[in-house]
PDB file of C-alpha atoms in Angstrom:
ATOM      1  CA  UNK A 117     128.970-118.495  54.864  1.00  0.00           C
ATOM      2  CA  UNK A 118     127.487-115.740  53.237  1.00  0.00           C
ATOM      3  CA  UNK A 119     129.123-113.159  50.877  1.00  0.00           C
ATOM      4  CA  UNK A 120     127.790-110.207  48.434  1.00  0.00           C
ATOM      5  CA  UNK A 121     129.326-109.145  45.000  1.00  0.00           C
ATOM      6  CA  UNK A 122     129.605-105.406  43.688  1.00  0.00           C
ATOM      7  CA  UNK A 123     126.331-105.917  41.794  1.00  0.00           C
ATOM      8  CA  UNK A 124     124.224-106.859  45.383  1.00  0.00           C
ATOM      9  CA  UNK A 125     123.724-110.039  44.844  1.00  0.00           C
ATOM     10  CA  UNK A 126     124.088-112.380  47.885  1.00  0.00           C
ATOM     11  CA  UNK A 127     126.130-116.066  47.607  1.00  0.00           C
ATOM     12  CA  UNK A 128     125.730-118.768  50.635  1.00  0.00           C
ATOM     13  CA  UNK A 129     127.596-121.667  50.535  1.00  0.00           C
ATOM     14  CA  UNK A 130     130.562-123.514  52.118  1.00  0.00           C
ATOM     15  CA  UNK A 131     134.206-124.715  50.652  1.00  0.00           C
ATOM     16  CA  UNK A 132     133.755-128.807  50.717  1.00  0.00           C
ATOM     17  CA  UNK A 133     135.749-131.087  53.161  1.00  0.00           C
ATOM     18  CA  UNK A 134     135.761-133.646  50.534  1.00  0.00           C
ATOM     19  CA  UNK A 135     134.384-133.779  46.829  1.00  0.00           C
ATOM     20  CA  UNK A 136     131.021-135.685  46.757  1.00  0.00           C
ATOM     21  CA  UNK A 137     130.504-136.934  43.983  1.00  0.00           C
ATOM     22  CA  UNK A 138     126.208-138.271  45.030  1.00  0.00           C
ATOM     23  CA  UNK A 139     124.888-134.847  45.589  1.00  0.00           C
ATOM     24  CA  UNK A 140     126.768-131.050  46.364  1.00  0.00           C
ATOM     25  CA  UNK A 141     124.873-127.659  46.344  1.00  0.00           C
ATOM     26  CA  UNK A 142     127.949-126.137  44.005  1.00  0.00           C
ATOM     27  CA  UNK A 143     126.409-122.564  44.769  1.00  0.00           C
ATOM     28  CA  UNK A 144     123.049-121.045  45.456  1.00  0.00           C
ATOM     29  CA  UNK A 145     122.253-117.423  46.338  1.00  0.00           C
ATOM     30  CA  UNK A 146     119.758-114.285  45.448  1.00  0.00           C
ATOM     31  CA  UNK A 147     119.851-111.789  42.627  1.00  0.00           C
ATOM     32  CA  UNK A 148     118.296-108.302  43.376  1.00  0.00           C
ATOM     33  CA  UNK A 149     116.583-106.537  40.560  1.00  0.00           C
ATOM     34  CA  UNK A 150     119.011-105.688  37.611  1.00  0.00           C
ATOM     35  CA  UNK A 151     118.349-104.303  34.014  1.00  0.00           C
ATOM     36  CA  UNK A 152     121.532-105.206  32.691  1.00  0.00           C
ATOM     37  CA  UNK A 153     121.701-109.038  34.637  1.00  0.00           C
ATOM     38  CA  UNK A 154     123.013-111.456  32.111  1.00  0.00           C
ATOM     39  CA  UNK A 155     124.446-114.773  32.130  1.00  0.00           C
ATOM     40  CA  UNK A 156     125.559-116.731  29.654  1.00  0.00           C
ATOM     41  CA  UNK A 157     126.197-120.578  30.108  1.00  0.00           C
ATOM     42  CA  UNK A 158     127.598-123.123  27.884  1.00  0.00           C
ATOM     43  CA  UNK A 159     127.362-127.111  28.258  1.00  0.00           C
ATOM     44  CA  UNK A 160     126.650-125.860  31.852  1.00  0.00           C
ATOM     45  CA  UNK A 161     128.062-128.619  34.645  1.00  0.00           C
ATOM     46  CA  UNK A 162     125.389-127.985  37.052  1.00  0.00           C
ATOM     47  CA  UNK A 163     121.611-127.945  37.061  1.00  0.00           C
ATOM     48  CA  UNK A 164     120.003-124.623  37.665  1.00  0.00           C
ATOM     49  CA  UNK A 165     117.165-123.982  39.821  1.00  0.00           C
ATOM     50  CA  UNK A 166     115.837-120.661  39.902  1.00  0.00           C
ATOM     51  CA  UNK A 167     112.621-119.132  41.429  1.00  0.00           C
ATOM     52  CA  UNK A 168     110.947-115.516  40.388  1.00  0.00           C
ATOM     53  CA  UNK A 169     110.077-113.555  43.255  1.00  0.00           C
ATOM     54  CA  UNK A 170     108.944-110.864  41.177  1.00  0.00           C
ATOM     55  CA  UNK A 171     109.697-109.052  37.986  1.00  0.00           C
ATOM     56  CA  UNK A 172     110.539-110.685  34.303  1.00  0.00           C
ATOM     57  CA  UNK A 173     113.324-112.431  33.022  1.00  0.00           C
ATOM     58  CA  UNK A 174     114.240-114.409  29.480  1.00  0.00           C
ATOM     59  CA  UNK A 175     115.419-117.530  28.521  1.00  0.00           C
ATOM     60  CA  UNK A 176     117.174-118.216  25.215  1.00  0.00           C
ATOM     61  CA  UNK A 177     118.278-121.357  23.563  1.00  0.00           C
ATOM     62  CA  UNK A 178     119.556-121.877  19.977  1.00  0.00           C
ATOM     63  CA  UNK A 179     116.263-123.392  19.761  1.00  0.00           C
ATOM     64  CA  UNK A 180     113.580-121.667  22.008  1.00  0.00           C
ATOM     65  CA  UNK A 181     112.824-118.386  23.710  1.00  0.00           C
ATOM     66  CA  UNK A 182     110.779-118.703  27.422  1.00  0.00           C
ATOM     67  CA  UNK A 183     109.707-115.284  29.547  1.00  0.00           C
ATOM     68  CA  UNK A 184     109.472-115.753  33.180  1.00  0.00           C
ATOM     69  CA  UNK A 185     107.954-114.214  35.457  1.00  0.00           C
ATOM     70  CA  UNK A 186     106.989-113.462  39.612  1.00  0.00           C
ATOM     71  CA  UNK A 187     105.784-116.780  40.796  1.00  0.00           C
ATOM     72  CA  UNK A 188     107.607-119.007  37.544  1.00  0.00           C
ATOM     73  CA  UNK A 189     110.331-121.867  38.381  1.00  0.00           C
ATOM     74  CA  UNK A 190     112.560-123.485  36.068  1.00  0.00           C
ATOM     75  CA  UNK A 191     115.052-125.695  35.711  1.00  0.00           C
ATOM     76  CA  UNK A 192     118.271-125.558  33.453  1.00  0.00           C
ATOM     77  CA  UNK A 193     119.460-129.198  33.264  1.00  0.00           C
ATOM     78  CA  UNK A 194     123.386-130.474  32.649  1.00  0.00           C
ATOM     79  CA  UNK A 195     124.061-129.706  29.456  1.00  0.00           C
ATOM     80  CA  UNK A 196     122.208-126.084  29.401  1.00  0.00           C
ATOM     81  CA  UNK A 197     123.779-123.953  26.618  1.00  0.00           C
ATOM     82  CA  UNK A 198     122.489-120.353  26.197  1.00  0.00           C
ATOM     83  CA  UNK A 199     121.404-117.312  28.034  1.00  0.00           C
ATOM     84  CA  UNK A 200     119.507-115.638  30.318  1.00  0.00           C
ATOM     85  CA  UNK A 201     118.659-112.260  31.536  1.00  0.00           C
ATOM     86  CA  UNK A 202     116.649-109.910  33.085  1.00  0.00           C
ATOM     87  CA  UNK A 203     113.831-107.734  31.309  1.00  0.00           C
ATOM     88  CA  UNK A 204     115.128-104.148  31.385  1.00  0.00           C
ATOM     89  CA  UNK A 205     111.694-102.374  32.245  1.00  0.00           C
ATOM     90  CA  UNK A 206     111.292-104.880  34.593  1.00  0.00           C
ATOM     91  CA  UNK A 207     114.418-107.028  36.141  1.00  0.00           C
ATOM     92  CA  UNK A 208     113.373-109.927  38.188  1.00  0.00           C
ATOM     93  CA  UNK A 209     114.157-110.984  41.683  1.00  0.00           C
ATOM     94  CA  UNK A 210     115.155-114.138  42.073  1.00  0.00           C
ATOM     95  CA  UNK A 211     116.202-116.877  44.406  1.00  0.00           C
ATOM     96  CA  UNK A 212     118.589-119.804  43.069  1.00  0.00           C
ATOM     97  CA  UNK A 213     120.791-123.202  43.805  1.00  0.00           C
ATOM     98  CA  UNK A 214     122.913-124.242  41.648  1.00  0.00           C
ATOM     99  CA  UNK A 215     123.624-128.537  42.555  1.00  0.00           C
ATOM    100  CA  UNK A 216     125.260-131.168  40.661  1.00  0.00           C
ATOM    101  CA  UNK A 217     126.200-135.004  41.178  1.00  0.00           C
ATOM    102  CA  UNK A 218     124.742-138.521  40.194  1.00  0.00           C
ATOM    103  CA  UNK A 219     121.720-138.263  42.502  1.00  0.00           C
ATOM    104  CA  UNK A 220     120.477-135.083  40.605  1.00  0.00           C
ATOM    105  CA  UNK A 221     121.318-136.822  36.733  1.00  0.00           C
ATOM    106  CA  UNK A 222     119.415-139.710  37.898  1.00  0.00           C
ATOM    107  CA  UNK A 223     116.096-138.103  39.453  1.00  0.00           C
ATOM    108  CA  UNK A 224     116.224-136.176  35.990  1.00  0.00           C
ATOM    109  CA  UNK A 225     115.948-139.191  34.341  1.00  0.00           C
ATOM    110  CA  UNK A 226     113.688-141.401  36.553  1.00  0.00           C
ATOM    111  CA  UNK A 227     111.139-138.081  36.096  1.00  0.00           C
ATOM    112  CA  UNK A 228     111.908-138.109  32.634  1.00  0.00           C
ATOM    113  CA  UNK A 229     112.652-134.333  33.104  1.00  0.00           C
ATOM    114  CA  UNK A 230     114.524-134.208  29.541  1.00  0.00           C
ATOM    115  CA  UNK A 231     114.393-130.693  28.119  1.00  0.00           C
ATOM    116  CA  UNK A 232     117.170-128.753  28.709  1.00  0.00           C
ATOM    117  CA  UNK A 233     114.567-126.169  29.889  1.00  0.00           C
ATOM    118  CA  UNK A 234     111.678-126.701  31.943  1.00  0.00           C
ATOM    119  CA  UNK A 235     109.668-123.770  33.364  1.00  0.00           C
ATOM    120  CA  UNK A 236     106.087-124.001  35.649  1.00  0.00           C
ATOM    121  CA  UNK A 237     104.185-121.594  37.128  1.00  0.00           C
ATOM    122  CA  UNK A 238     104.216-122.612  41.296  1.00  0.00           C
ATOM    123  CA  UNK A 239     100.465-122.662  42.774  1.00  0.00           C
ATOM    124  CA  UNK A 240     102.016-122.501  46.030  1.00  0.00           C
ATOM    125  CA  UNK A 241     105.044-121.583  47.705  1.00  0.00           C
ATOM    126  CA  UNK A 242     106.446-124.996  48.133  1.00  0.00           C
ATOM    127  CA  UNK A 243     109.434-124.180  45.497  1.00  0.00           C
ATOM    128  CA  UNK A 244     110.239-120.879  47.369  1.00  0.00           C
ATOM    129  CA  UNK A 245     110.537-122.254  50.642  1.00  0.00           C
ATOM    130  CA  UNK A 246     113.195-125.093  49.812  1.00  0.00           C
ATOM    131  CA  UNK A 247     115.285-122.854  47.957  1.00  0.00           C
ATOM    132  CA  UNK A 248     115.238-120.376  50.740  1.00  0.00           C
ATOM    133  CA  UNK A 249     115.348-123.518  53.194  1.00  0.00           C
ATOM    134  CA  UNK A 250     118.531-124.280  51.554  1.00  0.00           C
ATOM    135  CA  UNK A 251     119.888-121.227  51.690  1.00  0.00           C
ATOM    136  CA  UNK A 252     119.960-121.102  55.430  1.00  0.00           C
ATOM    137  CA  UNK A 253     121.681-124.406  55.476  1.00  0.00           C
ATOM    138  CA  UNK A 254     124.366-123.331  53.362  1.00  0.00           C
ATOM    139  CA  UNK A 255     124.383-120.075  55.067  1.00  0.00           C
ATOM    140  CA  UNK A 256     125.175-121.731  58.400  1.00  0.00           C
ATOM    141  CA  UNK A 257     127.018-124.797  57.538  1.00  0.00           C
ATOM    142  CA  UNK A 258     130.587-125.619  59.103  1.00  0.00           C
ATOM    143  CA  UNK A 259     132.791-128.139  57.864  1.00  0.00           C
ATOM    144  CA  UNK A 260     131.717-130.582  60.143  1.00  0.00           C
ATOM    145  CA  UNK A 261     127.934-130.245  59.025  1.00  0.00           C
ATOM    146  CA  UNK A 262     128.151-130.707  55.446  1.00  0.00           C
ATOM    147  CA  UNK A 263     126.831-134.284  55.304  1.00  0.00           C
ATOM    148  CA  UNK A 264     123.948-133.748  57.373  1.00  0.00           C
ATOM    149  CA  UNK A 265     123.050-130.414  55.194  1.00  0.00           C
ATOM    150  CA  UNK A 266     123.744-132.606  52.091  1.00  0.00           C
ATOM    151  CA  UNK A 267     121.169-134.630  53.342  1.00  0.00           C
ATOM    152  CA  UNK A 268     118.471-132.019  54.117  1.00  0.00           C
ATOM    153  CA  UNK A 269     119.158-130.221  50.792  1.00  0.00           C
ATOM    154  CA  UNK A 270     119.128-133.032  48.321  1.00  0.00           C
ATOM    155  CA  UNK A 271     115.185-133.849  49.958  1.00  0.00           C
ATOM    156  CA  UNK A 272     114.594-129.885  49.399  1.00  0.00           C
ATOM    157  CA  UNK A 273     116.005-130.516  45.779  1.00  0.00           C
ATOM    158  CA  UNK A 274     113.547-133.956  45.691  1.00  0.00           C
ATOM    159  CA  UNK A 275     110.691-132.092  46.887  1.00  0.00           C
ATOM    160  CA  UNK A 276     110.925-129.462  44.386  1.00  0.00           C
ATOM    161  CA  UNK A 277     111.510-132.055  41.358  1.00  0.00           C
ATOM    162  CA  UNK A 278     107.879-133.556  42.537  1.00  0.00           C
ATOM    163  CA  UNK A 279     106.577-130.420  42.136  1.00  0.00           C
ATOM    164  CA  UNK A 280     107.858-130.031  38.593  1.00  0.00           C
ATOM    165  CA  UNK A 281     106.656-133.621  37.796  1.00  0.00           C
ATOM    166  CA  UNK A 282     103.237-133.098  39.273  1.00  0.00           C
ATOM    167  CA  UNK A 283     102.888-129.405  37.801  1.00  0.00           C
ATOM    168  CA  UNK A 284      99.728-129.036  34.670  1.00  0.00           C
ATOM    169  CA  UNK A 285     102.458-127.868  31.976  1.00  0.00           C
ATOM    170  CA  UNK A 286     104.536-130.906  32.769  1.00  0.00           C
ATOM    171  CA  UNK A 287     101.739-133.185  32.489  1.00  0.00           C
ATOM    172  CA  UNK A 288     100.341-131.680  28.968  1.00  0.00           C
ATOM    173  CA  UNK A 289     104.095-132.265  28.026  1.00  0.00           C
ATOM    174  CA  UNK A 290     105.368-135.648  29.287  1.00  0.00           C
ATOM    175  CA  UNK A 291     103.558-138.766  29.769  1.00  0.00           C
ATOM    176  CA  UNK A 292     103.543-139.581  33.989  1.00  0.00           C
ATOM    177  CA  UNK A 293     105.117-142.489  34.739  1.00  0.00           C
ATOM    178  CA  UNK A 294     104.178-145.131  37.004  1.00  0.00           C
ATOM    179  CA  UNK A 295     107.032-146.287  39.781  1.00  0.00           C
ATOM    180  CA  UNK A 296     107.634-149.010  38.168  1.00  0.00           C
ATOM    181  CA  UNK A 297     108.259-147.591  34.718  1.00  0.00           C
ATOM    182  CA  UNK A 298     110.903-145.056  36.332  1.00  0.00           C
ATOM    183  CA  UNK A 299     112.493-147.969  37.716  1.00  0.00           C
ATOM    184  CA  UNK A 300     113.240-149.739  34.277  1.00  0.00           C
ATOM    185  CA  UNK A 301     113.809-146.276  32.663  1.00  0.00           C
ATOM    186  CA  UNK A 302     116.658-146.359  35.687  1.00  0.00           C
ATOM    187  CA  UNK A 303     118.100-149.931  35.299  1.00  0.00           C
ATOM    188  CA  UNK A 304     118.030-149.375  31.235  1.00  0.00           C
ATOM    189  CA  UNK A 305     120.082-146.223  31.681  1.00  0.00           C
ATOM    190  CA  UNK A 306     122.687-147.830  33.961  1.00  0.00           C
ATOM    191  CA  UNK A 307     122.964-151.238  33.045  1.00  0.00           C
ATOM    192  CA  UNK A 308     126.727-150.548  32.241  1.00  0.00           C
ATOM    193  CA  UNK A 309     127.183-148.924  35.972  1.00  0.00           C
ATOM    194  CA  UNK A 310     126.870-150.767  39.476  1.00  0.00           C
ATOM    195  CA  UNK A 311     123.629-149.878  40.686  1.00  0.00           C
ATOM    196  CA  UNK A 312     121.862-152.217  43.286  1.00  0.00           C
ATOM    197  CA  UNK A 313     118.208-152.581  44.974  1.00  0.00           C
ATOM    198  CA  UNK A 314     119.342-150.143  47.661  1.00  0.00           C
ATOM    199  CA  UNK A 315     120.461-147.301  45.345  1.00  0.00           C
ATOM    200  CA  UNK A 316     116.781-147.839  43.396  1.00  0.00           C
ATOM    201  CA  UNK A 317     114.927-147.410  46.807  1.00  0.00           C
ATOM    202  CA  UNK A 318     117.152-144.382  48.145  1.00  0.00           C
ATOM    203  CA  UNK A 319     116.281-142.684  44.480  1.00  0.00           C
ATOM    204  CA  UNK A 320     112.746-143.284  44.767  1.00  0.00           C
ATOM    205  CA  UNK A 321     112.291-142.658  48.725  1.00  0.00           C
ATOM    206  CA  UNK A 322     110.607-146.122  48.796  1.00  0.00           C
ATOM    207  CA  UNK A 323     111.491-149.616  50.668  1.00  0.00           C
ATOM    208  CA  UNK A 324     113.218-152.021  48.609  1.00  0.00           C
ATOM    209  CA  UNK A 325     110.003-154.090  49.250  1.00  0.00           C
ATOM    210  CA  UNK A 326     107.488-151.940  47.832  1.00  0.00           C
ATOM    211  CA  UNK A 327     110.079-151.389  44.897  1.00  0.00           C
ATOM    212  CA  UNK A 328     110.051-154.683  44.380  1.00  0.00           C
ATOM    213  CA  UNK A 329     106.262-155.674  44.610  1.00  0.00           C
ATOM    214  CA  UNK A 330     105.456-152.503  42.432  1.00  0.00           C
ATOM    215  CA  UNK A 331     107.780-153.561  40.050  1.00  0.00           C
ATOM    216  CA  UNK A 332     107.083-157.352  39.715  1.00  0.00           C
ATOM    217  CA  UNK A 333     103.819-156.292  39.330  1.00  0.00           C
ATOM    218  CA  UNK A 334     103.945-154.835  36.281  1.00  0.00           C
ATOM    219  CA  UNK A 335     106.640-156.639  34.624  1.00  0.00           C
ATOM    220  CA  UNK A 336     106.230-160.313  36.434  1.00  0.00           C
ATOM    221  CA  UNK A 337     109.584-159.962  37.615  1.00  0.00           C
ATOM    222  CA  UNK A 338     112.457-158.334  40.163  1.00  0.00           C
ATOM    223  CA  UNK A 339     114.247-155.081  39.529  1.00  0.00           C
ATOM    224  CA  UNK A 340     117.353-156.854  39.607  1.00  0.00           C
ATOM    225  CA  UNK A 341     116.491-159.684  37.410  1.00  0.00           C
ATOM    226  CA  UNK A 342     115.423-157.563  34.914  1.00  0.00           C
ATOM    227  CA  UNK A 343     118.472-155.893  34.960  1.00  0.00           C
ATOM    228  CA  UNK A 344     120.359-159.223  34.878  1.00  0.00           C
ATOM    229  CA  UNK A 345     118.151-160.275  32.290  1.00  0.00           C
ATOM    230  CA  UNK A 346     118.805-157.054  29.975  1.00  0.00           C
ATOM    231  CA  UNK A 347     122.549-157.419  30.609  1.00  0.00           C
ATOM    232  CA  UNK A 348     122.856-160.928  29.338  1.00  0.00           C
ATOM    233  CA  UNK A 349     120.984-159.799  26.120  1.00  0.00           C
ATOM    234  CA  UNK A 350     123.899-157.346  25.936  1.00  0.00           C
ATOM    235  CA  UNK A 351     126.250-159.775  26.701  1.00  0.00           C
ATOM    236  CA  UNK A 352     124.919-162.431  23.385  1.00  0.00           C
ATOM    237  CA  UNK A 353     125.472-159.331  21.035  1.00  0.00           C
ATOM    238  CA  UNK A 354     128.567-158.328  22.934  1.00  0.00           C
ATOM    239  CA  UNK A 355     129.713-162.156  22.018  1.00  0.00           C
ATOM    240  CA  UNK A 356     128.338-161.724  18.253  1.00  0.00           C
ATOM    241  CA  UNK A 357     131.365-159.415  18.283  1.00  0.00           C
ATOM    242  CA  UNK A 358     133.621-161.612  19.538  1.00  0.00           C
ATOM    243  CA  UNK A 359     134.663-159.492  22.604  1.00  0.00           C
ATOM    244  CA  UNK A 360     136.377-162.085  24.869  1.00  0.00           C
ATOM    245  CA  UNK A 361     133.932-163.271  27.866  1.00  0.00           C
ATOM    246  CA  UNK A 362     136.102-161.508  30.483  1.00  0.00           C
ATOM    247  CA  UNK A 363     135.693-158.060  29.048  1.00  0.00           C
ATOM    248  CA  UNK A 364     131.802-158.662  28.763  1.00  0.00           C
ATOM    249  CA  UNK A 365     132.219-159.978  32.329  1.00  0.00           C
ATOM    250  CA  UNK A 366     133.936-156.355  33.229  1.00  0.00           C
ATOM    251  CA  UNK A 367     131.922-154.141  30.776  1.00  0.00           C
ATOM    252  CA  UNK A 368     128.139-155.456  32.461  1.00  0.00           C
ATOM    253  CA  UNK A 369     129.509-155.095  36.048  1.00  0.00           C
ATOM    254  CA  UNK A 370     129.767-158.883  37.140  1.00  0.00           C
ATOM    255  CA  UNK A 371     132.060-159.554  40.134  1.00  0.00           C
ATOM    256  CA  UNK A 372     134.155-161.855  38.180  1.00  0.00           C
ATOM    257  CA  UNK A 373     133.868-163.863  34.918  1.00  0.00           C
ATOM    258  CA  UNK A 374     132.301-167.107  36.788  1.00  0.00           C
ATOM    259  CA  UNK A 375     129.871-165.626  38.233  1.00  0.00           C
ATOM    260  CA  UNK A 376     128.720-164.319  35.087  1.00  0.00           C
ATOM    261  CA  UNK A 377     128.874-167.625  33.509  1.00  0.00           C
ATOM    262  CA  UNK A 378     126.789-168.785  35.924  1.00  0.00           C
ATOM    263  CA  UNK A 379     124.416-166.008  35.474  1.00  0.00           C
ATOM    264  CA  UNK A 380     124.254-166.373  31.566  1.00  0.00           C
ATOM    265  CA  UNK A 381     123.712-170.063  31.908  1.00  0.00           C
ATOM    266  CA  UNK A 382     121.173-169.586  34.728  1.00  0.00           C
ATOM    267  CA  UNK A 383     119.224-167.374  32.083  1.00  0.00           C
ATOM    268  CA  UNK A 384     119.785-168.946  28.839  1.00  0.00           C
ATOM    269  CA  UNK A 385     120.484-172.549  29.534  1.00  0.00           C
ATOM    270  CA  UNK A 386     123.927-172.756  27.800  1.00  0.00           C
ATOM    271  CA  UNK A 387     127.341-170.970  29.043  1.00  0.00           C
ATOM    272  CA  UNK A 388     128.470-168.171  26.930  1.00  0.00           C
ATOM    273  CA  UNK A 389     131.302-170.448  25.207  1.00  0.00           C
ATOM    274  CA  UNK A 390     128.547-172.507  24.438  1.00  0.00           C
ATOM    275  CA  UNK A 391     126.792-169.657  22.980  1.00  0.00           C
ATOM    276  CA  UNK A 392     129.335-168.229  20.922  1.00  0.00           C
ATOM    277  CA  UNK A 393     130.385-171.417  19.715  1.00  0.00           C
ATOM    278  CA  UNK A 394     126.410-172.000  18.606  1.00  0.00           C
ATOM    279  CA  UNK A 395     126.879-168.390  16.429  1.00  0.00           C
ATOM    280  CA  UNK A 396     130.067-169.048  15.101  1.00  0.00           C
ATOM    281  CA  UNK A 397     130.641-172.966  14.981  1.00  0.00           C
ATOM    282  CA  UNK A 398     134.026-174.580  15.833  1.00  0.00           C
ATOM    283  CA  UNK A 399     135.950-172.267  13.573  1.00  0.00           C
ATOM    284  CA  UNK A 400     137.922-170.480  16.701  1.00  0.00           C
TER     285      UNK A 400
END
């Protein structure tokens, strides 16, 4: 579907059959040259991606002013609160999507993309061409093709975040970090959520073998015993203050409160009533 506002600027996108909560394109479009374009965002639910086609625009945080320009990406992450606009001697074009849900927030993180603004200069047109890629597939997508151009547009969106990893300016900023790294900067962040070998692979494009021979590599261990591992340290200072052992079985994601008495003996040798009683003694 493909609509135009009173100011010219041009919207494609598609009411959803269903919510998804993984990965949506909420909105994406193009924005025709404009000396009084403005738009003003606060704690901002989505993550912006916009691309210069020509012309100059500025960014402004309570913190920071950036000036963009033809041939400039950037990205406003979750969160985003300020402004941006177009310069008035010389209003940018620009090409956009606008996407939001868990597969977005976690790429973010794994690429340690943590600014709230991130802006490169493109040495090709790799950027360009998934945005306008996606734009055709919202442009022409039915009801009944939404998953498939979920699919194809969360790769674009992918394929655009290596770019912005890979780019000179984000390289000065932020150190690169190796698979395996992202993968423990991934099971740290969601040690409280259900996240399992196959979510880690689908994340990072890889098999769930090379994930885990990358990763044991490094760290002389499996993804998902270091997660197990990091969760039962939680769990000994979760018992320090005396939360029952069902709660801690709920709160770290165990299927039931057995199986993660199992899992904390397996690991420290002694079941966590064992373990409390060794911090506290036979006063309870």
């Amino acid at each position: 579907m493909k609509t135009i506002n009173w100011n010219g600027e041009t919207f494609y996108g598609s009411i959803p059959k269903n919510q998804n909560t993984f990965f949506e394109v909420h909105m994406c479009g193009h924005t025709p040259p404009n000396p009084d374009y403005e738009m003003f965002r606060y704690d901002n639910i989505v993550h912006v991606f916009e691309y210069v086609v020509s012309g100059k625009g500025i960014i402004e945080t309570k913190e920071s002013r950036a000036t963009v320009e033809a041939g400039d990406f950037y990205l406003l992450k979750k969160g985003f609160t300020g402004h941006y606009r177009a310069d008035p001697d010389n209003p940018y074009d620009k090409i956009w999507v606008n996407v939001r849900g868990e597969l977005v927030d976690r790429l973010c993180e794994i690429y340690r993309i943590s600014q709230p603004v991130t802006v490169i200069h493109c040495a090709d047109d790799t950027i360009s061409r998934c945005i306008t890629e996606i734009h055709g597939l919202m442009e022409e997508c039915g009801p009944d093709d939404q998953e498939e151009a979920m699919r194809v547009c969360s790769v674009r969106i992918m394929e655009i975040l290596s770019v912005v990893r890979n780019s000179e300016i984000y390289r000065d900023s932020f150190k690169a970090a190796s698979t395996a790294e992202m993968v423990k900067d991934c099971l740290d962040a969601h040690i409280y959520d259900d996240i399992s070998l196959s979510d880690i692979a689908k994340l990072h494009f890889m098999h769930e073998s090379t994930i885990i021979r990358k990763f044991s590599h490094e760290y002389g261990m499996t993804p998902m015993k270091y997660l197990n591992s990091i969760r039962i340290n939680a769990a000994k200072k979760m018992l320090h203050d005396s939360i029952p052992i069902k709660q801690i079985a709920s709160i770290l994601r165990f299927s039931d409160t057995s199986y993660f008495s199992l899992c904390f003996k397996k690991e420290t040798g002694i079941s966590p009533t064992e373990y409390y009683k060794s911090v506290f003694g036979w006063r309870k």
